[in-house]
PDB file of C-alpha atoms and ligand atoms in Angstrom:
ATOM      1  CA  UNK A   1     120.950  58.157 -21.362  1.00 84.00           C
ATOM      2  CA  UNK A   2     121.798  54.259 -20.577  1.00 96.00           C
ATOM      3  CA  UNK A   3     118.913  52.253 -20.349  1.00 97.00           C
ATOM      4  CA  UNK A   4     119.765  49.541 -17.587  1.00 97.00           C
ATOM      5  CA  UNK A   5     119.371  46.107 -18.912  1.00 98.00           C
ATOM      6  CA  UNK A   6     118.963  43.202 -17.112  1.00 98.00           C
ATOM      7  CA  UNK A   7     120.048  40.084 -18.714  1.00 98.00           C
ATOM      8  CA  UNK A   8     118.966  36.098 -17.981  1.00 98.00           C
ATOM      9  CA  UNK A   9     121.756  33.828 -19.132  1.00 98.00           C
ATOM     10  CA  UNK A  10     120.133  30.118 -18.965  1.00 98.00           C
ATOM     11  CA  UNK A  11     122.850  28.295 -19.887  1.00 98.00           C
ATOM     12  CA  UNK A  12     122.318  24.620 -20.478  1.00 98.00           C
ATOM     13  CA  UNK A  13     119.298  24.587 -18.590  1.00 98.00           C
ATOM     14  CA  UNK A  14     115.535  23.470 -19.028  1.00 98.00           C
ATOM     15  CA  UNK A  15     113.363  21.737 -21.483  1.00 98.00           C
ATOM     16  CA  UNK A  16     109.978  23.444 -23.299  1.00 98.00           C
ATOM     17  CA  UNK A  17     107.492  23.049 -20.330  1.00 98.00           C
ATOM     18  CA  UNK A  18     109.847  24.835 -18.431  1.00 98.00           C
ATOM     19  CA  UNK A  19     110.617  27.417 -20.303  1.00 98.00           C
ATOM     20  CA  UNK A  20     107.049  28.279 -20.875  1.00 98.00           C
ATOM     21  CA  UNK A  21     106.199  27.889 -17.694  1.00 98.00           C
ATOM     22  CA  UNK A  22     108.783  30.562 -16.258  1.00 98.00           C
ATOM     23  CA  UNK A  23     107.304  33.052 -19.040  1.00 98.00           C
ATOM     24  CA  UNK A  24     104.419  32.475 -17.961  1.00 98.00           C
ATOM     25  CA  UNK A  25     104.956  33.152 -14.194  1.00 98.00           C
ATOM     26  CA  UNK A  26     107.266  36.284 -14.787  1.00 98.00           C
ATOM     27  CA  UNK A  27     104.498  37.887 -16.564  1.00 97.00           C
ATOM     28  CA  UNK A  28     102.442  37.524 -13.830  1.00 97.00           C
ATOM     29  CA  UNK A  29     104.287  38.938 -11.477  1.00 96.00           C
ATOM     30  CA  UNK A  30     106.456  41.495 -13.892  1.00 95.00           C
ATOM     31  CA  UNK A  31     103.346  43.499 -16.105  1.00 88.00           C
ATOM     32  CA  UNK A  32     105.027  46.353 -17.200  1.00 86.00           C
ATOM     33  CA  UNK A  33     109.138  47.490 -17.027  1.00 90.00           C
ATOM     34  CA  UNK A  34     109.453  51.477 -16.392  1.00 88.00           C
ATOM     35  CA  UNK A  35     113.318  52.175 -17.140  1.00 91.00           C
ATOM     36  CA  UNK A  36     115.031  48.440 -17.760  1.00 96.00           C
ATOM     37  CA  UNK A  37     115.532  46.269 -20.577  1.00 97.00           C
ATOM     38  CA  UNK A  38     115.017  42.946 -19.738  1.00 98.00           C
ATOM     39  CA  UNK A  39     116.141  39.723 -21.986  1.00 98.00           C
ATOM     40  CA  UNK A  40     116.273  36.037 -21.695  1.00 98.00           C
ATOM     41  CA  UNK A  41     118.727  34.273 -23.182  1.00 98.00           C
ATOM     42  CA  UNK A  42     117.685  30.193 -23.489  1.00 98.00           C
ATOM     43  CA  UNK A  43     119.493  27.875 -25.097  1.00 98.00           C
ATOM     44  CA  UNK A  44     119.050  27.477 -28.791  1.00 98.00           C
ATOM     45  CA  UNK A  45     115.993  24.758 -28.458  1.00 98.00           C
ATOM     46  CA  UNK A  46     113.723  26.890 -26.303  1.00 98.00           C
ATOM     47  CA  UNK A  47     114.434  30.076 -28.213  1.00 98.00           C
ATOM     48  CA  UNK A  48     111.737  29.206 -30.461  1.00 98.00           C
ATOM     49  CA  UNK A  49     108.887  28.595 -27.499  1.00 98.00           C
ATOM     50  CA  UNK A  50     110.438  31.930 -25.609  1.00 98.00           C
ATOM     51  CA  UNK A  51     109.827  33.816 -28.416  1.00 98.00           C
ATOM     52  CA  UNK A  52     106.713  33.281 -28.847  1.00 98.00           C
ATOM     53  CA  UNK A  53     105.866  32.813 -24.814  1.00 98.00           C
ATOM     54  CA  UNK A  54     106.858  36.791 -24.785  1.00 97.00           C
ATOM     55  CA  UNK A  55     105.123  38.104 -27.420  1.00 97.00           C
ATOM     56  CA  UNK A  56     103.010  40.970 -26.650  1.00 95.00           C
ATOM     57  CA  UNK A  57     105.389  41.462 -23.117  1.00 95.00           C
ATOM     58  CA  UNK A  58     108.029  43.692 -22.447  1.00 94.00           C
ATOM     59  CA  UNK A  59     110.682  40.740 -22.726  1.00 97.00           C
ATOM     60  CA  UNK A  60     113.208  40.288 -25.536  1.00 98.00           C
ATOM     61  CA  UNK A  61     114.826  37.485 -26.628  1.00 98.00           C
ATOM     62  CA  UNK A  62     118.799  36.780 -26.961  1.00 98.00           C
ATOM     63  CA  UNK A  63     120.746  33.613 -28.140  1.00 98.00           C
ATOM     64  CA  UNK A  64     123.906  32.296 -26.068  1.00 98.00           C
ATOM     65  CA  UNK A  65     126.134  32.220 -28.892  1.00 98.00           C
ATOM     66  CA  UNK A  66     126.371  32.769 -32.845  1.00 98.00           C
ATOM     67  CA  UNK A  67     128.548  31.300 -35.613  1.00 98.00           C
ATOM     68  CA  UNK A  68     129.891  34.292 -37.662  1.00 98.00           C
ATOM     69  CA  UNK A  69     129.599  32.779 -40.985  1.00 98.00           C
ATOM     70  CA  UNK A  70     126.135  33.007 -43.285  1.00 96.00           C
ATOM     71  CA  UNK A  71     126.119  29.777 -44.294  1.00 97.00           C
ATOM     72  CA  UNK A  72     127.737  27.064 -45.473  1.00 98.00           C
ATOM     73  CA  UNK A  73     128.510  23.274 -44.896  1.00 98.00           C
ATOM     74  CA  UNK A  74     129.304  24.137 -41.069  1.00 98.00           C
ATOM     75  CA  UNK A  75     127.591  21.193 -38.990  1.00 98.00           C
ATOM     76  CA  UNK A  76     126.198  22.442 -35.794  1.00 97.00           C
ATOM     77  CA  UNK A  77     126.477  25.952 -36.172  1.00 98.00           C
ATOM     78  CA  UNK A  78     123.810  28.659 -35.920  1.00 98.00           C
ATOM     79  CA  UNK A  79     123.982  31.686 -38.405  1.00 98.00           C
ATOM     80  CA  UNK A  80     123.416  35.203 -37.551  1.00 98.00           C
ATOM     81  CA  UNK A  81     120.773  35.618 -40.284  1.00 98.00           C
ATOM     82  CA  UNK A  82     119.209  32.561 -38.403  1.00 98.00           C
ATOM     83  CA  UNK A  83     118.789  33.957 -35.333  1.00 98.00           C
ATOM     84  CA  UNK A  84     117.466  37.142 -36.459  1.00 98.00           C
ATOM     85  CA  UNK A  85     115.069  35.600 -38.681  1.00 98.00           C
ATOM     86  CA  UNK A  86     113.272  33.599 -35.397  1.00 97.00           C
ATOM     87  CA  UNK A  87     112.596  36.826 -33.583  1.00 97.00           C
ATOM     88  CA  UNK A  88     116.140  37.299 -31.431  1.00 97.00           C
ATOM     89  CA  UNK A  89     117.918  40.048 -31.007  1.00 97.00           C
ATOM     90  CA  UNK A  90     120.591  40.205 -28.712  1.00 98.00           C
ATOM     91  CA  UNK A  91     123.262  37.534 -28.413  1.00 98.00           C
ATOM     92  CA  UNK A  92     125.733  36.527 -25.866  1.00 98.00           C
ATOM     93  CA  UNK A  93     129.728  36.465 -27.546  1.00 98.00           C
ATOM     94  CA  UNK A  94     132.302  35.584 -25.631  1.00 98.00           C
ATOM     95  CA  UNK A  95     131.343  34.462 -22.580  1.00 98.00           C
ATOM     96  CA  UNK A  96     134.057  33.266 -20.494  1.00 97.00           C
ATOM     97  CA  UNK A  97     132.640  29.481 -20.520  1.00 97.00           C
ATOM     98  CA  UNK A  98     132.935  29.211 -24.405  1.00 98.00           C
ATOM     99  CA  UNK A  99     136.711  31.034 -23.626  1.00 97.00           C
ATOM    100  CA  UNK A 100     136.876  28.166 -20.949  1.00 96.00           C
ATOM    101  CA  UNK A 101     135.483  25.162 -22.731  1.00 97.00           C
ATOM    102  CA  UNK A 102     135.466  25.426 -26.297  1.00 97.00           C
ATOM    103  CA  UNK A 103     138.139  27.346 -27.192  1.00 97.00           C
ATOM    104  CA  UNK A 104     136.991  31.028 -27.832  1.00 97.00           C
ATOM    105  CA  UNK A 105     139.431  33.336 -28.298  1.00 98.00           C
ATOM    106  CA  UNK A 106     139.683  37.224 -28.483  1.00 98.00           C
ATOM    107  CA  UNK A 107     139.713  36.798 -32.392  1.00 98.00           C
ATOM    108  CA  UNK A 108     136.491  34.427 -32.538  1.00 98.00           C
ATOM    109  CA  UNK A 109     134.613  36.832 -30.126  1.00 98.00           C
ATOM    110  CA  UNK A 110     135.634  39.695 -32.394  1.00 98.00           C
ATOM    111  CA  UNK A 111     134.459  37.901 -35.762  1.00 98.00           C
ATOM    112  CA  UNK A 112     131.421  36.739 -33.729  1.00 98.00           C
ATOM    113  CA  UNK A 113     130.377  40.653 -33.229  1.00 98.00           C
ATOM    114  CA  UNK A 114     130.652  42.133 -36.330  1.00 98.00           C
ATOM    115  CA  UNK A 115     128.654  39.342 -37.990  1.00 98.00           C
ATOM    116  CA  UNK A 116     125.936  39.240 -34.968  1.00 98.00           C
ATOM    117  CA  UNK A 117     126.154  43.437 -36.211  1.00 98.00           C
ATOM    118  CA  UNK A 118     126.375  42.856 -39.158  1.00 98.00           C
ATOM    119  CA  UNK A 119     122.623  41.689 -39.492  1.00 98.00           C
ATOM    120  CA  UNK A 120     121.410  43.712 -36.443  1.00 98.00           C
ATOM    121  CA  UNK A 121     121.623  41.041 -33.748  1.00 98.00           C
ATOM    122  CA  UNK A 122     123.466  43.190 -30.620  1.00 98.00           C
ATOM    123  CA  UNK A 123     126.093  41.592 -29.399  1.00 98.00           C
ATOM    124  CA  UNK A 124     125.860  41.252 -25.198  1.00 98.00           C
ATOM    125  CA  UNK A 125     130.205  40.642 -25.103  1.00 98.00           C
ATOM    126  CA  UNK A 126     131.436  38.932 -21.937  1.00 98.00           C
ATOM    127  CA  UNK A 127     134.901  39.874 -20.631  1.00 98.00           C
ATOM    128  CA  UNK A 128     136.939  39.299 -17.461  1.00 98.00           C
ATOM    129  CA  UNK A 129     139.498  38.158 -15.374  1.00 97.00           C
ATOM    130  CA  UNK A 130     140.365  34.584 -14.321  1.00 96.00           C
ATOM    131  CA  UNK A 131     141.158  34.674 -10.081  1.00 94.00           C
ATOM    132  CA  UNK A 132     144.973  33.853 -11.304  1.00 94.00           C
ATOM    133  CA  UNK A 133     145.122  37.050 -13.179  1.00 96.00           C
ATOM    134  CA  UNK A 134     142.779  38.869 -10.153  1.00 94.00           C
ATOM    135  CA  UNK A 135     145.839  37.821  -7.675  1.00 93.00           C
ATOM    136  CA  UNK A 136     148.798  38.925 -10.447  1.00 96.00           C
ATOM    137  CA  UNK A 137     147.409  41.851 -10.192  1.00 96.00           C
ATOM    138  CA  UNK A 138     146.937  42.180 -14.478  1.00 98.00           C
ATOM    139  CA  UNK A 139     142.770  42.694 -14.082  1.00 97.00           C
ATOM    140  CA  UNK A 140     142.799  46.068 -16.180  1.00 98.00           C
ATOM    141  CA  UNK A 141     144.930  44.604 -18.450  1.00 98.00           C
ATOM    142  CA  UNK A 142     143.399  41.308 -19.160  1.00 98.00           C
ATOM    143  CA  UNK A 143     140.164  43.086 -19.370  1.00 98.00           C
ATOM    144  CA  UNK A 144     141.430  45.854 -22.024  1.00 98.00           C
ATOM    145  CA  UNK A 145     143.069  43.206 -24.160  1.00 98.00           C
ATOM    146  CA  UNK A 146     139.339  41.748 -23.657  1.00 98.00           C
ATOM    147  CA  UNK A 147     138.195  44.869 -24.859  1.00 98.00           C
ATOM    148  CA  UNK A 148     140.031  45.793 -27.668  1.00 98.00           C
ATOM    149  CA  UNK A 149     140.796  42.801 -29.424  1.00 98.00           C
ATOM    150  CA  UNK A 150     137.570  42.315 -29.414  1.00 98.00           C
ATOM    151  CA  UNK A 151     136.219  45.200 -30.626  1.00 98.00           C
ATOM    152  CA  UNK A 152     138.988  45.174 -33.384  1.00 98.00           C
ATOM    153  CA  UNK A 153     138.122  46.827 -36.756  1.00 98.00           C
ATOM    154  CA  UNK A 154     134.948  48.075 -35.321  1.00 98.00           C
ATOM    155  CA  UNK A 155     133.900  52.020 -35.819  1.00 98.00           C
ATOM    156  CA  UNK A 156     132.513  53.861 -32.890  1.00 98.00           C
ATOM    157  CA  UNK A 157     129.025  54.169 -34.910  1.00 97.00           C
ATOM    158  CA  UNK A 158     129.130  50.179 -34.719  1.00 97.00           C
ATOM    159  CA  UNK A 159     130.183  49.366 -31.551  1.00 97.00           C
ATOM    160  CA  UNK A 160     127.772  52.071 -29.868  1.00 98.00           C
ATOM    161  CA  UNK A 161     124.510  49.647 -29.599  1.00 97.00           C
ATOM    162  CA  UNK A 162     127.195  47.077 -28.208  1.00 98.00           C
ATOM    163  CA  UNK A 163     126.569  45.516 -24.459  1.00 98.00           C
ATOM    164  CA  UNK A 164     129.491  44.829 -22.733  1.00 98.00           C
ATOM    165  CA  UNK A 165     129.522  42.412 -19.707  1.00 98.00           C
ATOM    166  CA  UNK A 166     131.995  42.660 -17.398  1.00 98.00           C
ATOM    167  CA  UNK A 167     132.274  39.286 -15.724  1.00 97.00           C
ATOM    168  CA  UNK A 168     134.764  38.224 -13.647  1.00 97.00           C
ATOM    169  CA  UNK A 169     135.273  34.371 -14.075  1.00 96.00           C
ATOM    170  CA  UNK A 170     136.026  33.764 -10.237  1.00 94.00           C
ATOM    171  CA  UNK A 171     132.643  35.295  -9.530  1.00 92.00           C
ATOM    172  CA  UNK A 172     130.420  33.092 -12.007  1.00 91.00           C
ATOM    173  CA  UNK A 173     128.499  30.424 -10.420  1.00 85.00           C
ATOM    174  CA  UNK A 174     130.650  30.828  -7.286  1.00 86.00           C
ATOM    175  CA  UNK A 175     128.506  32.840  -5.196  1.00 82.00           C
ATOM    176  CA  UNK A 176     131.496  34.740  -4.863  1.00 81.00           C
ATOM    177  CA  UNK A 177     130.627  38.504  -6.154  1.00 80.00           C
ATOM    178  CA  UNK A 178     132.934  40.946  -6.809  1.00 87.00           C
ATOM    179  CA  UNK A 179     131.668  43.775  -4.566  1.00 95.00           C
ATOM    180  CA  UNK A 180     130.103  46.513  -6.347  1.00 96.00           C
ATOM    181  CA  UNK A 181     133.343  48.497  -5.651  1.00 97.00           C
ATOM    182  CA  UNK A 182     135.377  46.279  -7.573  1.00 96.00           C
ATOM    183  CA  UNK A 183     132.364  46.225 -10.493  1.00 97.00           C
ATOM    184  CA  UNK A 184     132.318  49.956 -10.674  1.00 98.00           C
ATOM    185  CA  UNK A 185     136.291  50.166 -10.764  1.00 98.00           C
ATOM    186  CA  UNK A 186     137.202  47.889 -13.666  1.00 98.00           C
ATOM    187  CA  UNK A 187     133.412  49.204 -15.633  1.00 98.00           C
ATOM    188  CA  UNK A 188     134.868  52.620 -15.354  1.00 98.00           C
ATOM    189  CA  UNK A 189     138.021  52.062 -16.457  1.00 98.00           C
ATOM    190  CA  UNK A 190     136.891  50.239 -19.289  1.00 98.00           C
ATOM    191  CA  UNK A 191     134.131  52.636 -20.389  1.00 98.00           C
ATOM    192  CA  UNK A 192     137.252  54.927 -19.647  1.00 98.00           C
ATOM    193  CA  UNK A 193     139.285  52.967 -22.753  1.00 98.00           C
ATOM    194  CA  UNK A 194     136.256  53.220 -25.342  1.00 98.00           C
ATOM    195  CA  UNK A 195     135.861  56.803 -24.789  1.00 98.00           C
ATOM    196  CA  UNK A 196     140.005  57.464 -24.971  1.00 98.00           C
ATOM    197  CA  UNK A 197     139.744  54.651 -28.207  1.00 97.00           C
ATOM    198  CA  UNK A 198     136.483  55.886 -29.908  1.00 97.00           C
ATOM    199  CA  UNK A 199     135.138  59.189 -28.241  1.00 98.00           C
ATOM    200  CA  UNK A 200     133.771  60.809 -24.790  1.00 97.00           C
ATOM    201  CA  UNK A 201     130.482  60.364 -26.516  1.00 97.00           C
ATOM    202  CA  UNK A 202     130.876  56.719 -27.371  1.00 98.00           C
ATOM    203  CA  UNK A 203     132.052  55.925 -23.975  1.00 98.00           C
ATOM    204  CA  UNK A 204     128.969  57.605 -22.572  1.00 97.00           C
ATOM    205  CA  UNK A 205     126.688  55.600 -24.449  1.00 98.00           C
ATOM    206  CA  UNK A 206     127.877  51.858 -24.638  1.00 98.00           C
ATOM    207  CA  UNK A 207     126.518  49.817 -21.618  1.00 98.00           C
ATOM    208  CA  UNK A 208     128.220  47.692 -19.412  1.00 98.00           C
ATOM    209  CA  UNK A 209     126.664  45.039 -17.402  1.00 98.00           C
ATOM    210  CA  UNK A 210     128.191  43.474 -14.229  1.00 97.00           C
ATOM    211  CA  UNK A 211     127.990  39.613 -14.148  1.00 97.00           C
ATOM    212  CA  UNK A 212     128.870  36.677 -11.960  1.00 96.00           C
ATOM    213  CA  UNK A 213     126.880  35.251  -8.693  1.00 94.00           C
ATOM    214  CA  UNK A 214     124.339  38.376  -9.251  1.00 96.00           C
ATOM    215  CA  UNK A 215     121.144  37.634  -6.726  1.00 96.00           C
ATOM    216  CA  UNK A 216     118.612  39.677  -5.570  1.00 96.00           C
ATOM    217  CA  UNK A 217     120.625  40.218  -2.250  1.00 96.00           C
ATOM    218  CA  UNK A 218     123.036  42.363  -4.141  1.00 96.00           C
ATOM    219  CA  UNK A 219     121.232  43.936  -6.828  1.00 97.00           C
ATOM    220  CA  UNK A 220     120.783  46.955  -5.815  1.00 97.00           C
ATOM    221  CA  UNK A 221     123.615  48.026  -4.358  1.00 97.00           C
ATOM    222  CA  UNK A 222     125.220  47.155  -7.571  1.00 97.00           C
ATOM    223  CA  UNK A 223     123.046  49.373  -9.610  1.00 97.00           C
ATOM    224  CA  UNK A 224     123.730  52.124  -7.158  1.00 97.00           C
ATOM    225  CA  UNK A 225     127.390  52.328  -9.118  1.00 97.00           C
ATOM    226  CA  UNK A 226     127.380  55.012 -11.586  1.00 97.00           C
ATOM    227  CA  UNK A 227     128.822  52.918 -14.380  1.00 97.00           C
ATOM    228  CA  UNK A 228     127.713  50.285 -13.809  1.00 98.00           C
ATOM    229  CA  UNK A 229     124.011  50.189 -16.317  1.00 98.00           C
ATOM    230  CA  UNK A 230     122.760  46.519 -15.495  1.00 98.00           C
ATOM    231  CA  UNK A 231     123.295  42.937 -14.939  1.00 98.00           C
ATOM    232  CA  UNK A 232     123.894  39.762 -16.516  1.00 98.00           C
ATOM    233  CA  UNK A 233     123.002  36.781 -14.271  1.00 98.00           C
ATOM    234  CA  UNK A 234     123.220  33.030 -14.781  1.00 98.00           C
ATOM    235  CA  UNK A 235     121.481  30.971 -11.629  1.00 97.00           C
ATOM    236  CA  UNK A 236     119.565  33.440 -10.074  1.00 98.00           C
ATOM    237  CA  UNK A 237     117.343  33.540 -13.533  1.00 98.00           C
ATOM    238  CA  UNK A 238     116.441  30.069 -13.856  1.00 98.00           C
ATOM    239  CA  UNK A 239     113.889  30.805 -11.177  1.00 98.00           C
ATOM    240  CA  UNK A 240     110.781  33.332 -12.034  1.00 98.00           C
ATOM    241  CA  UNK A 241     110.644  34.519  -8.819  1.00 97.00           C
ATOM    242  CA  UNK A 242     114.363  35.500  -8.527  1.00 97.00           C
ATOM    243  CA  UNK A 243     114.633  37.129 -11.750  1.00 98.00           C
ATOM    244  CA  UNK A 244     111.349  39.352 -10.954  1.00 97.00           C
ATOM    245  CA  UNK A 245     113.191  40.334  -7.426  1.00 97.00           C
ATOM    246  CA  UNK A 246     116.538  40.907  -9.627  1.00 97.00           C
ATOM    247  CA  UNK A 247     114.603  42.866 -12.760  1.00 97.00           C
ATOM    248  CA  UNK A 248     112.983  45.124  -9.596  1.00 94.00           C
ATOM    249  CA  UNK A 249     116.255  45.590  -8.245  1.00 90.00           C
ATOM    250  CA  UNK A 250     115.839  43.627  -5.146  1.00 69.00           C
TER     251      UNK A 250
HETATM  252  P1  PGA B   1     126.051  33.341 -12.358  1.00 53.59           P
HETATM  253  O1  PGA B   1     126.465  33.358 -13.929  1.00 53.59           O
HETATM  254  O2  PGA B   1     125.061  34.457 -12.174  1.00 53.59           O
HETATM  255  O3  PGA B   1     125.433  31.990 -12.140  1.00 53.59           O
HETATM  256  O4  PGA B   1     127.290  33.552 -11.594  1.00 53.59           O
HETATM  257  C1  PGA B   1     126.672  34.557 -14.623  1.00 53.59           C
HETATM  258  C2  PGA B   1     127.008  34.255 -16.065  1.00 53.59           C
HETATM  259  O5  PGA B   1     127.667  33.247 -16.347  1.00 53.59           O
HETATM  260  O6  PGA B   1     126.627  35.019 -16.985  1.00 53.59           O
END
């Protein structure tokens, strides 16, 4: 059984009152989950103040990114060990704006997960298509590459707990969704490659999230898809209210 998970991906976004105060108002109006994971990803400052504004909730707590060495003389990096040690444990690898901006590559998302694994962090690992590569017609293929490069040298026991998000980059921050048609084909066929790679029962336990201009217009009927197990949205969680509507599926 896939738990759905529902996944808040601040970005660069908000300053400590803010963050508090959006804990605070999603616990009033979200008091118990039944069935969904649900986990806020700040940026690094407010991970702190999150962590501590959701103890005792049903909330968890990821990072937006990881370095994937222990330590060392590596100015303005964040360890894995680091993040672990403040109370996170999910993190976001590979999401196509690091790909975009600061040069992330299938080999630094892979090294990313196994040491995010490596000290129990689970990895949430963003994949997808550019809208060049959507119109060439090389989706599947762009998105396996995705897949298996960076899942490289990783057992089936290791990459079970993984999260993959399947974002499409012409869909983030567009307000241009893929339709839950186009979610559901590309999910399957990539939870189609992990079972064929790993095993049937691998592929039926890794989730994959959908990401990219998710709102609580068209939550639901993308967790009406069969594959698809949850969401990972950017604007539509910067607002308490949205996030509650998108965490109760609409
Ligand atoms: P969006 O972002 O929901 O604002 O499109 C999604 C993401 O980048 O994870």
């Amino acid at each position: 059984m896939r738990i759905p998970m529902v996944a808040g991906n601040w970005k660069m976004y908000k300053v400590r009152a803010e963050a508090e105060a959006f804990v605070q108002d999603l616990r009033a109006q979200i008091t118990h989950l039944q069935d969904v994971e649900v986990v806020i990803c700040p940026p690094y400052t407010l991970l702190e103040s999150v962590i501590r504004a959701v103890q005792g909730s049903p909330f968890q707590v990821g990072a937006q990114n990881v370095y994937w060495e222990e330590q060392g003389a590596f100015t303005g990096e964040v360890a894995p060990s680091m993040l672990y040690d403040l109370g996170c444990r999910y993190v976001i690898c590979g999401h196509s704006e690091r790909r975009q901006y600061f040069g992330e590559t299938d080999e630094t998302v892979n090294r990313r997960l196994k040491a995010a694994l490596g000290v129990g962090l689970i990895p949430i690992f963003c994949l997808g298509e550019t809208l060049e590569e959507r119109e060439t017609g090389v989706t599947f293929q762009v998105c396996e590459r995705q897949l298996i490069n960076g899942l490289h040298g990783l057992t089936g026991d290791q990459i079970t707990p993984i999260v993959v998000a399947y974002e499409p980059v012409w869909a983030i921050g567009t307000g241009r969704n893929a339709t839950p048609q186009d979610a559901q084909e590309v999910i399957s066929y990539l939870r189609g490659r992990i079972s064929e790679k790993y095993s049937s029962a691998v592929g039926e336990q890794v989730r994959i999230l959908y990401g990219g201009s998710v709102k609580p217009e068209n939550i639901q009927a993308l967790m009406a898809e069969p594959d698809l197990d949850g969401v990972l949205v950017g604007g539509a969680s910067l607002e308490a209210a949205s996030f509650a509507r998108i965490i109760q599926y609409g």
